[in-house]
XYZ file of C-alpha atoms in Angstrom:
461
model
C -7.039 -62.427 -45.958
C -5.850 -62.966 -49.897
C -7.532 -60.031 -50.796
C -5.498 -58.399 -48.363
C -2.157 -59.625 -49.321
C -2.937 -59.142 -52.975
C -3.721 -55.362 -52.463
C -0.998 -54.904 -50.623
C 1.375 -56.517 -52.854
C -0.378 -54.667 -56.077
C 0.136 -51.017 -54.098
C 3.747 -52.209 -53.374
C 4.554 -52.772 -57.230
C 2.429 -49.241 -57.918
C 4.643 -47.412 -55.390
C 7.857 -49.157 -56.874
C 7.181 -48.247 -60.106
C 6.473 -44.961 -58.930
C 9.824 -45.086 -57.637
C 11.519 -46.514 -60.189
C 9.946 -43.249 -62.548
C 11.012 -40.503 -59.978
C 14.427 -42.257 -60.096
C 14.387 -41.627 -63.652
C 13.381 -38.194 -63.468
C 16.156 -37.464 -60.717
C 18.402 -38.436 -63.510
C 17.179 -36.526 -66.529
C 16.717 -33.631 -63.767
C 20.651 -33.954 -62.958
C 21.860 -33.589 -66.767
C 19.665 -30.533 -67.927
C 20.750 -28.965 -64.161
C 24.517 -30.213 -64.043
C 24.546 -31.688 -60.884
C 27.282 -33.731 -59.874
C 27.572 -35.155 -56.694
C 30.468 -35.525 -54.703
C 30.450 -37.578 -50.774
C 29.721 -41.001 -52.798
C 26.243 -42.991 -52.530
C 25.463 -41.610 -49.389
C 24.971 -38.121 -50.609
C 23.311 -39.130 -53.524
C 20.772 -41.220 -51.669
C 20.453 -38.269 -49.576
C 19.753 -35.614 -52.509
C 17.309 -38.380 -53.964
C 15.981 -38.324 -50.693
C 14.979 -34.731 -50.899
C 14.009 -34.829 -54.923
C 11.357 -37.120 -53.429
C 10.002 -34.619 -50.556
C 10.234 -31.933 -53.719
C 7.917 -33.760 -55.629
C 5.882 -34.193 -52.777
C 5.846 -30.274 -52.452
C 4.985 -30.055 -56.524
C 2.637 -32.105 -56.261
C 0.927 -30.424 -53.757
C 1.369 -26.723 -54.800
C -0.210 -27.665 -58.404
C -3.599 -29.061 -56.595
C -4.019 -26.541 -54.657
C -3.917 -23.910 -57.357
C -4.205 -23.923 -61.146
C -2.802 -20.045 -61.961
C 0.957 -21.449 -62.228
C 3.157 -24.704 -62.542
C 5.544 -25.794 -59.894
C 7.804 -28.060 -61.363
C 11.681 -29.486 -60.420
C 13.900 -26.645 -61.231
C 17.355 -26.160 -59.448
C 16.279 -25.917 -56.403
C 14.760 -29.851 -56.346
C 17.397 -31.368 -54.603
C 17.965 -28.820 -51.918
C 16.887 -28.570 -48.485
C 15.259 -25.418 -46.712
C 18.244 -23.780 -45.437
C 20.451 -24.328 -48.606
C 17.162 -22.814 -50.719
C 17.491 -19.751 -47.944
C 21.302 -18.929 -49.196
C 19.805 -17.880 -52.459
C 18.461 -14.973 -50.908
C 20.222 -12.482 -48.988
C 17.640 -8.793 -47.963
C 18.788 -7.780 -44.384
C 15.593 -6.214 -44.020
C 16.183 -2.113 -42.261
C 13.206 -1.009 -41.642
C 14.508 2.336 -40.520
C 15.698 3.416 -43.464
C 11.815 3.193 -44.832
C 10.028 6.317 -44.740
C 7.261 6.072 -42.149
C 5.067 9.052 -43.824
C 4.589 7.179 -47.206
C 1.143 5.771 -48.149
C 1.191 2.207 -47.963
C -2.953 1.901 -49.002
C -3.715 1.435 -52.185
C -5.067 4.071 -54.124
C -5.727 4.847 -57.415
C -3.581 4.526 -60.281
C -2.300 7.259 -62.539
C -4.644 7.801 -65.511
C -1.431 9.409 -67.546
C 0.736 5.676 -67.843
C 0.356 3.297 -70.012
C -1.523 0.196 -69.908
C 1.440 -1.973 -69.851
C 5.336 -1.066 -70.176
C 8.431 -3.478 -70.601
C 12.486 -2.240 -70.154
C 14.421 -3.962 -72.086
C 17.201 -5.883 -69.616
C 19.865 -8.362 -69.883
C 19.969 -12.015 -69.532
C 18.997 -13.470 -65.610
C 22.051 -14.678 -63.611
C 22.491 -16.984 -61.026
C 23.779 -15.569 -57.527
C 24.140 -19.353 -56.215
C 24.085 -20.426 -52.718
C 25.998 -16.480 -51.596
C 23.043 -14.454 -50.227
C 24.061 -11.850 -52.732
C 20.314 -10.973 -54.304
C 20.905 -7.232 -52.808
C 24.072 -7.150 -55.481
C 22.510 -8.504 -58.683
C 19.177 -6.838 -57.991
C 21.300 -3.455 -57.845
C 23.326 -4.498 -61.252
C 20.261 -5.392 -63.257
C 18.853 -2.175 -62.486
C 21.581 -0.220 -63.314
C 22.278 -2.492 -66.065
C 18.789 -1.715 -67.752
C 19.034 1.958 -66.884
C 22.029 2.248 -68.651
C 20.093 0.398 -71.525
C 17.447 2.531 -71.123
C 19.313 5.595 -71.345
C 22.107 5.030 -73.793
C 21.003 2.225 -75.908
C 24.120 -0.150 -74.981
C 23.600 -3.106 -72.889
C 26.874 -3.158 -70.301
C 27.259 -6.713 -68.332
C 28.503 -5.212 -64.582
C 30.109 -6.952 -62.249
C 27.878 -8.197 -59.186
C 31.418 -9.373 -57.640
C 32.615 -5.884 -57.143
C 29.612 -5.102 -55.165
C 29.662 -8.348 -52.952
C 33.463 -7.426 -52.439
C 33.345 -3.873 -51.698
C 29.662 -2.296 -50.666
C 29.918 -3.518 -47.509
C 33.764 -3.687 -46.708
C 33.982 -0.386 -44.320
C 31.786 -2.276 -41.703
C 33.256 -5.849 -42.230
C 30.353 -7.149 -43.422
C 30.038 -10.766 -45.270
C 28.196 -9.889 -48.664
C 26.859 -13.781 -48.975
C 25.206 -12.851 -45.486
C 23.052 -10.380 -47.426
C 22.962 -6.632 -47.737
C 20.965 -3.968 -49.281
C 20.402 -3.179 -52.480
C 20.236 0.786 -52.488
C 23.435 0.685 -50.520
C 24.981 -0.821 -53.240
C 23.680 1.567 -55.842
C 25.161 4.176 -53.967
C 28.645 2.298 -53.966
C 28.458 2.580 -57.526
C 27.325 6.020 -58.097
C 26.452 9.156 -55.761
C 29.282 7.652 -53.189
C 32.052 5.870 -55.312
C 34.851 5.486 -53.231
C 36.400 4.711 -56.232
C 35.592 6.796 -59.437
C 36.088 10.086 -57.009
C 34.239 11.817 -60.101
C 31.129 14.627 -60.289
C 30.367 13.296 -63.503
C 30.434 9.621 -63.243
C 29.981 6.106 -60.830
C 32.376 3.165 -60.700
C 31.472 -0.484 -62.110
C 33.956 -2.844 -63.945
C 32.379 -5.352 -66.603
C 31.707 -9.205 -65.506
C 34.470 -10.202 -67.814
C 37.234 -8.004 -65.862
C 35.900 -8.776 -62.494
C 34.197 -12.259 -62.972
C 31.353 -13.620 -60.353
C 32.734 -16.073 -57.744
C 29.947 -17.192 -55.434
C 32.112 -15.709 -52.371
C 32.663 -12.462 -50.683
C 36.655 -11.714 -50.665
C 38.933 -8.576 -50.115
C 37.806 -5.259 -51.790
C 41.062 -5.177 -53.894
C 39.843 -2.563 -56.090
C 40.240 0.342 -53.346
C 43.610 0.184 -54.188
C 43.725 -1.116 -57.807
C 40.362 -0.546 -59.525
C 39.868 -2.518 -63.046
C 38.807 -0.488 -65.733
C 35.882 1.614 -65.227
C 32.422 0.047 -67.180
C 30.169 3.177 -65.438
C 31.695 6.253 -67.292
C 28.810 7.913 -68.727
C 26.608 8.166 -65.581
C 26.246 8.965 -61.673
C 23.377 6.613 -60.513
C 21.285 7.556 -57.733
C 19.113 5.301 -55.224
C 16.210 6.636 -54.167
C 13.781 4.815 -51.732
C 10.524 6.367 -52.829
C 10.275 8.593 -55.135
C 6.471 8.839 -55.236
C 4.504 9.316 -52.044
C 2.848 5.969 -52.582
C 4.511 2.176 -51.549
C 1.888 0.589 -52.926
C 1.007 -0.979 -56.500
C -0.225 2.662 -57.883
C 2.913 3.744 -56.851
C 5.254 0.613 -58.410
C 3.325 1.102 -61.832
C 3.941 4.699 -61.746
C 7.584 4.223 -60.958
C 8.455 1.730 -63.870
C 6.444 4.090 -65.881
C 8.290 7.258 -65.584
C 11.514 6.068 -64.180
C 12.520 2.611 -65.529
C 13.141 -0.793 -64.057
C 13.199 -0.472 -60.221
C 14.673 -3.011 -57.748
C 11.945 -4.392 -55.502
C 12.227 -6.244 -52.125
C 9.788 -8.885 -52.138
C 9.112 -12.150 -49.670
C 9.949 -15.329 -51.229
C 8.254 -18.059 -49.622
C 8.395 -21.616 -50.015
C 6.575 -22.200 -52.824
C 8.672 -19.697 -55.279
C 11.750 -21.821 -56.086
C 9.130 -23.842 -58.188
C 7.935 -21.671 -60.235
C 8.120 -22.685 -64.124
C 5.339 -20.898 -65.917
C 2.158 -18.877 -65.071
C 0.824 -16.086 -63.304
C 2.795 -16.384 -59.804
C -0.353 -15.378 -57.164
C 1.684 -15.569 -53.987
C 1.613 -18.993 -52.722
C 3.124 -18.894 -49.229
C 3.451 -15.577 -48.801
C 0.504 -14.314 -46.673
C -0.277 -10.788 -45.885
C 2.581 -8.131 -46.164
C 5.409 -10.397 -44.954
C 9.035 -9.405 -44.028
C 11.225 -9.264 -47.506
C 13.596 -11.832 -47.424
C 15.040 -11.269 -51.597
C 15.853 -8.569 -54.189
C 14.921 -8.694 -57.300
C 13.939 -5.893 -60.514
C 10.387 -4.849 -61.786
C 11.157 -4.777 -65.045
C 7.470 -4.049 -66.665
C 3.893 -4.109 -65.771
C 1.263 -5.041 -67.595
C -2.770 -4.897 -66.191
C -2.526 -8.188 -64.775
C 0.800 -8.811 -63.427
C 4.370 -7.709 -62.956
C 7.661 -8.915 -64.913
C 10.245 -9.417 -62.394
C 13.821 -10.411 -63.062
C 14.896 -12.810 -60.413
C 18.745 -14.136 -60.188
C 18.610 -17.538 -60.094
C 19.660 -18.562 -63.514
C 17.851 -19.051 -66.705
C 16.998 -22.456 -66.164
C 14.417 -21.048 -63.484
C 10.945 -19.694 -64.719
C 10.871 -17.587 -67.714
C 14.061 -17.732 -68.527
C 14.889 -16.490 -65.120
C 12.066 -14.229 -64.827
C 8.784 -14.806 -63.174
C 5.290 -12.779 -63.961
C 4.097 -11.459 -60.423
C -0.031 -11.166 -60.297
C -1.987 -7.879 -59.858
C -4.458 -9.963 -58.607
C -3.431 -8.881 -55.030
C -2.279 -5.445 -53.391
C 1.347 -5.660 -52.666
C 1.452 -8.967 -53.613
C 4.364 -10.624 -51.481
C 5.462 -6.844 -50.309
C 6.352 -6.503 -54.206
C 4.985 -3.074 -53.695
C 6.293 -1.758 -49.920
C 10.127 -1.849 -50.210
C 11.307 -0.507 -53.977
C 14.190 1.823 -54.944
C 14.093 3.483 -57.646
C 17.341 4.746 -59.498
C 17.797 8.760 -60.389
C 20.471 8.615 -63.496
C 22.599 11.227 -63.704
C 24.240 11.312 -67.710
C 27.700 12.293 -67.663
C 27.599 15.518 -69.904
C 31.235 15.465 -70.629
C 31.494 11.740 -71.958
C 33.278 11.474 -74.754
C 32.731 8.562 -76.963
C 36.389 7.834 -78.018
C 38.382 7.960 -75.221
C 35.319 6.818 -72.106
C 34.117 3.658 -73.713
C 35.208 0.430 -72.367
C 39.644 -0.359 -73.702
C 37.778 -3.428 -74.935
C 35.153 -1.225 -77.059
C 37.419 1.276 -78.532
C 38.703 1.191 -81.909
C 42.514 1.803 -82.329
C 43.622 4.305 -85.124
C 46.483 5.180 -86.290
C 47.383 8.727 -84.849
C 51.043 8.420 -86.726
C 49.162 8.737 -89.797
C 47.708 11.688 -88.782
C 44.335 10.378 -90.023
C 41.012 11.593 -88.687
C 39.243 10.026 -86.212
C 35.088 10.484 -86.555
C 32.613 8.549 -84.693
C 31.113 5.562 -86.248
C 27.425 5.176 -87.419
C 27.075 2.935 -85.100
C 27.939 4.826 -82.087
C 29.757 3.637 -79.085
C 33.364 2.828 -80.795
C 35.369 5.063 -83.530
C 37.166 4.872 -86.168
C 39.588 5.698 -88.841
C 37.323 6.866 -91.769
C 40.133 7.398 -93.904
C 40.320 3.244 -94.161
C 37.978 1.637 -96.148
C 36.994 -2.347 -96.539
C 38.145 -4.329 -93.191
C 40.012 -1.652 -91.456
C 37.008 0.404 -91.322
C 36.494 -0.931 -87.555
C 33.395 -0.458 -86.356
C 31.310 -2.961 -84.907
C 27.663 -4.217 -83.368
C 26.003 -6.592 -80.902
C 22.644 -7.934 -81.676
C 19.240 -7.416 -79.722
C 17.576 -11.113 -79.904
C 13.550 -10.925 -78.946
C 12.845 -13.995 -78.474
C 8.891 -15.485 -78.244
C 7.930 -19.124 -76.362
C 4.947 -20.668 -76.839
C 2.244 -18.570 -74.320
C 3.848 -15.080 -76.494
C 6.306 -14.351 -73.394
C 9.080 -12.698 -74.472
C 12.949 -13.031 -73.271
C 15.439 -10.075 -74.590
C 19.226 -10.635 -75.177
C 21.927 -8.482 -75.843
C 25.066 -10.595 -76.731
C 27.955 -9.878 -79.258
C 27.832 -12.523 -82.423
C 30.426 -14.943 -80.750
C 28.050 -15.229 -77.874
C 25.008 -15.651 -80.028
C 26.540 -18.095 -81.910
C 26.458 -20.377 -78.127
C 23.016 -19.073 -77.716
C 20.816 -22.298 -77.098
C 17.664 -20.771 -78.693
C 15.680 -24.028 -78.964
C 15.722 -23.946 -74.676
C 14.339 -20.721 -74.517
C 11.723 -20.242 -77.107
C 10.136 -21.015 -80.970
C 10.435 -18.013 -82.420
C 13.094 -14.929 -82.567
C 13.451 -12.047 -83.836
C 16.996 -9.778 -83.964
C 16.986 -5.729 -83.704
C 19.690 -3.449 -83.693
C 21.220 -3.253 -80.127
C 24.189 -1.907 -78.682
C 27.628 -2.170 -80.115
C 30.952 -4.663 -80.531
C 33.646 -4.809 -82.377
C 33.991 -7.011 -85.336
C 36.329 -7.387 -88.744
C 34.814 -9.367 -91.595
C 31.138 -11.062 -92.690
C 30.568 -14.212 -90.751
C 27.432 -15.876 -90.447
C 26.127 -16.919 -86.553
C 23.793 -19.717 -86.742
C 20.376 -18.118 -88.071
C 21.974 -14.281 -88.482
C 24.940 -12.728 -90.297
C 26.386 -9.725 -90.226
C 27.602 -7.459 -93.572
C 29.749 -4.502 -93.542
C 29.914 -3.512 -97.181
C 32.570 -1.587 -98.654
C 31.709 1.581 -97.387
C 32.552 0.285 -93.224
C 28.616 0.915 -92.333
C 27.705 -2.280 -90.226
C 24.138 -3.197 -91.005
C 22.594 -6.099 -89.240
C 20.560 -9.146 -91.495
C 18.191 -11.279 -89.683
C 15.659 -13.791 -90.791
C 12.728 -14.204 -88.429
C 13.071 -18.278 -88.307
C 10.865 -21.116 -86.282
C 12.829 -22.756 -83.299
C 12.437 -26.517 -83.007
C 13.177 -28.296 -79.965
């Protein structure tokens, strides 16, 4: 009987020190994910509570496979139904057409082994089952990048507002992403245009977490989508399978994606994601964006925040035909350029350059296209101006791309995301004088060319 009282009182002080560790990880986990509580102890014990059946989950997903890490990222504290808000596909299978193949078959011998688009930094939708609106925005988003060279942050909050407004539809209840594409191109209700779509920028129409009146029937902001009409397309290949996805971001560009996300995907940290949960050819539940291929797995922008994954993106496995119904349910975007754009009077009030027209000075588009300027100034007033394209590399060589102007690289947290980065030159902002931005600087000589200086440097956490 001592032996048995010992044991049990040696496994109680194991499981309280186990304890006593998760309780410490609960609170690191709080600070790097801002949580603050409100509701007192009780809710607190309560989100401790589920932490605990979390780890339990972690736990269990990493020894049962070895191909990618579950770990506690924002979703640690939540329970089912709250992890369910965060994504938002109300799933028409009607609008799918029956006659495409859905078997695999084989892939196109003319595209490349692997291709990447270039996109813009993961967002987080929050607990609004909005994925059908972000999904639609990064797409467009790296389109436009694709196309025009000039990374444009949309608003997602015009689409949760207004897509589905005409039927009285709650946007946080979920919607569709194609839907939305059309919203903001071949049927603006807004722009009323031939030539071009209707999207303000994030700063004019920020993201709220909440579906509210569709204002901008009435009073639009200023228009961000003036040098294209985007069109959503459901398939544009025969083939709604994986031949078909890699032939898609091939030729087209990045291409929103209905995919299931099961149970085990709010885990995800790092690795090759092989569908844990998903079974065979479930029902889509989320949006997201194939943003690349390579031969063993896709790059898919999610929006649920950098913190989650890669940065916010998470690398999908080829291992598997239609891996999670990655491959079933895309839309791919036809972009439409706006042939009458012209670059000093339809970029962004925000992007253009004022010049003096009582001077009677001419006005000639900078080097650096996407503003203009005064080329009769020299020195400061010379006003053109850049953003930066940061590449950045972690550890395992996955890369992250950012386009920010210097002010927001400057509150870039590079040591989070990676060791090593590397700047190109990327779209366009304005800016007056030199100024130096943490590991970059920026010199316009006397002669008002912008040219953009970066040392390649080592990131230390």
């Amino acid at each position: 009987m001592r032996f048995i009282v010992l044991g049990l009182v040696c496994f109680s002080v194991l499981a309280a020190s186990a304890d006593q560790d998760l309780r410490q990880t609960f609170k690191d986990w709080k600070v790097t994910f801002d949580k603050i509580y409100g509701g007192g102890l009780r809710n607190e014990l309560a989100r401790f509570r589920q932490f605990k059946k979390s780890a339990q989950t972690i736990e269990y997903i990493n020894s049962i496979q070895s191909d990618w890490v579950a770990g506690f990222t924002l979703f640690a504290d939540m329970t089912d139904e709250e992890k369910a808000a965060f994504t938002g596909i109300n799933k028409n299978d009607t609008a799918l057409e029956s006659n495409l193949e859905i078997d695999p078959s084989p892939l196109d011998p003319t595209n490349p082994e692997k291709q990447y688009w270039d996109m813009g930094p993961a967002k987080n939708q929050w607990a609004c089952g909005s994925c059908w609106a972000f999904a639609a925005i990064g797409a467009i988003e790296g389109m436009h990048l694709k196309e025009h060279g000039e990374f444009r942050d949309f608003s997602e909050q015009t689409l949760l507002d207004c897509t589905f407004e005409d039927i009285g539809r709650d946007g946080c209840n979920g919607g569709w992403s194609d839907t939305a594409i059309s919203f903001a191109g071949s049927e603006s209700p807004i722009s009323k245009s031939n030539d071009y779509g209707y999207l303000p920028l994030r700063k004019d129409n920020p993201y709220k977490g909440n579906d509210r009146e569709c204002t901008e029937l009435k009073t639009p902001h200023s228009n961000g989508l003036r040098r294209a009409k985007p069109y959503a397309h459901l398939a544009r290949y025969r083939t709604r399978n994986d031949a078909g996805l890699q032939h898609a971001l091939a030729t087209e560009g990045p291409v929103v994606v209905y995919i299931y996300s099961s149970w085990a995907l709010p885990f995800y940290t790092t690795g090759t994601y092989r569908g844990t949960g998903c079974g065979t050819n479930p029902t889509t539940n989320h949006a997201v964006v194939a943003a690349g291929y390579e031969k063993d797995y896709w790059y898919v922008k999610n929006s649920w925040g950098s913190l989650w994954g890669y940065s916010g993106y998470v690398y999908f496995s080829r291992g598997w035909e239609n891996l999670c119904s990655i491959s079933s349910s895309r839309k791919t975007i036809e972009w439409r350029p706006n042939e009458n754009w012209e670059i000093c009077t339809d970029t962004h009030p925000s992007e253009r350059t004022p010049c003096d027209s009582s001077a009677n000075l001419n006005q000639e588009v900078c080097q650096a296209r996407g503003c203009c300027y005064d080329s009769n100034y020299a020195g400061t007033a010379a006003q053109c101006f850049i953003k930066g394209k940061v590449t950045i590399y972690d550890d395992e060589g996955k890369r992250r791309v950012l386009y920010a102007s210097a002010e927001e690289f400057s509150q870039f947290e590079f040591s989070y995301y990676g060791k090593a980065a590397q700047v190109e030159i990327g779209s366009w902002k304005l800016f007056v004088e030199d100024d130096y931005y943490g590991d970059y600087k920026i010199i316009k000589p006397e002669d008002g060319k912008v040219t953009f200086d970066f040392q390649s440097v080592q990131i230390l956490n």
